[in-house]
């Protein structure tokens, strides 16, 4: 498993993505992803896979937390990766009441399915 660090995000390339292409998201493009979000203790807080509905967001439009966007922007089309987002690029000291505690590091298993 290779590992790339940048900013406060840790991007781990899972072996499933060895055949991924080299098409990266550009600013303004819509990313279509499947993801599972977990706290550091492994507790799942959200999953597009569980809903069986891919999630869409636009690069550069601040539609998702900074760490998720920065991590996805480094992924190639078809790639599956693990993003570890520290609180300063996630929900910070506030958290997301009832779902994400304050100062939580979040872990996302993300697969970049398509670019629109």
Short mmCIF file of C-alpha atoms in Angstrom, two decimals:
data_model
loop_
_atom_site.label_atom_id
_atom_site.label_comp_id
_atom_site.label_asym_id
_atom_site.label_seq_id
_atom_site.Cartn_x
_atom_site.Cartn_y
_atom_site.Cartn_z
CA UNK A 1 0.00 0.00 0.00
CA UNK A 2 1.53 3.32 -1.02
CA UNK A 3 1.05 6.46 1.02
CA UNK A 4 1.05 10.14 0.10
CA UNK A 5 0.90 12.94 2.68
CA UNK A 6 0.00 16.54 1.94
CA UNK A 7 -1.41 19.32 4.07
CA UNK A 8 -3.23 17.68 6.97
CA UNK A 9 -4.64 14.85 4.89
CA UNK A 10 -3.21 11.39 4.58
CA UNK A 11 -4.10 9.65 1.32
CA UNK A 12 -3.59 5.89 1.36
CA UNK A 13 -3.89 4.12 -1.97
CA UNK A 14 -5.59 0.77 -1.53
CA UNK A 15 -4.38 -2.18 -3.65
CA UNK A 16 -7.79 -2.27 -5.40
CA UNK A 17 -6.81 0.85 -7.32
CA UNK A 18 -3.63 -0.40 -8.98
CA UNK A 19 -5.22 -0.16 -12.43
CA UNK A 20 -6.64 3.34 -11.93
CA UNK A 21 -6.08 5.77 -14.79
CA UNK A 22 -4.48 9.18 -14.63
CA UNK A 23 -7.54 11.41 -14.95
CA UNK A 24 -7.69 13.87 -12.04
CA UNK A 25 -10.58 16.19 -11.09
CA UNK A 26 -10.28 19.81 -12.18
CA UNK A 27 -11.72 22.87 -10.47
CA UNK A 28 -15.42 23.18 -11.28
CA UNK A 29 -15.86 19.53 -12.24
CA UNK A 30 -18.39 17.37 -10.44
CA UNK A 31 -16.91 14.35 -8.68
CA UNK A 32 -19.12 11.29 -8.38
CA UNK A 33 -17.93 9.16 -5.47
CA UNK A 34 -18.87 6.37 -3.15
CA UNK A 35 -17.62 6.88 0.38
CA UNK A 36 -17.83 5.59 3.92
CA UNK A 37 -17.03 8.05 6.72
CA UNK A 38 -15.75 6.83 10.08
CA UNK A 39 -14.41 8.22 13.32
CA UNK A 40 -10.94 7.12 14.40
CA UNK A 41 -12.48 4.44 16.63
CA UNK A 42 -14.03 2.84 13.53
CA UNK A 43 -17.59 4.02 14.19
CA UNK A 44 -19.30 4.70 10.87
CA UNK A 45 -21.17 8.00 10.69
CA UNK A 46 -22.19 8.08 7.02
CA UNK A 47 -22.01 6.00 3.84
CA UNK A 48 -23.17 6.56 0.28
CA UNK A 49 -22.60 2.84 -0.23
CA UNK A 50 -25.21 2.01 2.43
CA UNK A 51 -27.70 4.23 0.59
CA UNK A 52 -26.67 2.64 -2.73
CA UNK A 53 -26.51 6.16 -4.17
CA UNK A 54 -23.23 7.81 -5.24
CA UNK A 55 -22.52 11.26 -3.82
CA UNK A 56 -21.77 14.25 -6.07
CA UNK A 57 -19.88 17.46 -5.30
CA UNK A 58 -18.02 20.12 -7.29
CA UNK A 59 -14.31 20.74 -6.85
CA UNK A 60 -13.58 24.27 -5.63
CA UNK A 61 -17.12 25.08 -4.48
CA UNK A 62 -16.69 24.22 -0.77
CA UNK A 63 -19.58 21.75 -0.88
CA UNK A 64 -17.72 19.26 1.35
CA UNK A 65 -15.18 19.57 4.15
CA UNK A 66 -11.77 20.83 3.06
CA UNK A 67 -9.98 17.54 3.72
CA UNK A 68 -12.45 15.53 1.64
CA UNK A 69 -12.18 17.95 -1.28
CA UNK A 70 -8.38 18.18 -1.15
CA UNK A 71 -8.08 14.41 -0.94
CA UNK A 72 -10.51 13.74 -3.79
CA UNK A 73 -8.69 16.29 -5.97
CA UNK A 74 -5.55 14.12 -5.66
CA UNK A 75 -7.34 10.95 -6.76
CA UNK A 76 -7.42 9.55 -10.25
CA UNK A 77 -10.64 8.41 -11.91
CA UNK A 78 -11.42 4.85 -10.80
CA UNK A 79 -9.15 5.05 -7.77
CA UNK A 80 -10.16 3.97 -4.28
CA UNK A 81 -8.34 5.56 -1.35
CA UNK A 82 -8.45 6.10 2.38
CA UNK A 83 -8.49 9.77 3.43
CA UNK A 84 -7.54 10.65 6.99
CA UNK A 85 -8.65 14.22 7.75
CA UNK A 86 -7.46 16.01 10.88
CA UNK A 87 -9.94 18.31 12.68
CA UNK A 88 -8.57 21.49 11.07
CA UNK A 89 -9.63 20.23 7.60
CA UNK A 90 -12.78 18.51 8.90
CA UNK A 91 -15.33 19.90 11.41
CA UNK A 92 -12.83 21.43 13.85
CA UNK A 93 -13.62 22.33 17.46
CA UNK A 94 -17.36 22.53 16.72
CA UNK A 95 -17.84 19.07 15.25
CA UNK A 96 -21.26 18.28 13.85
CA UNK A 97 -23.63 17.93 16.83
CA UNK A 98 -25.08 14.48 17.25
CA UNK A 99 -22.86 12.97 14.58
CA UNK A 100 -19.23 14.11 14.82
CA UNK A 101 -17.64 15.07 18.14
CA UNK A 102 -15.49 18.20 18.51
CA UNK A 103 -11.87 17.90 17.34
CA UNK A 104 -12.48 14.57 15.60
CA UNK A 105 -10.12 13.09 13.03
CA UNK A 106 -12.22 11.54 10.27
CA UNK A 107 -11.41 8.61 8.02
CA UNK A 108 -13.05 8.22 4.62
CA UNK A 109 -12.93 5.24 2.28
CA UNK A 110 -13.51 7.01 -1.05
CA UNK A 111 -13.85 5.70 -4.60
CA UNK A 112 -13.84 8.20 -7.48
CA UNK A 113 -16.45 6.73 -9.83
CA UNK A 114 -16.87 9.46 -12.43
CA UNK A 115 -16.22 13.09 -13.36
CA UNK A 116 -18.90 15.30 -14.91
#
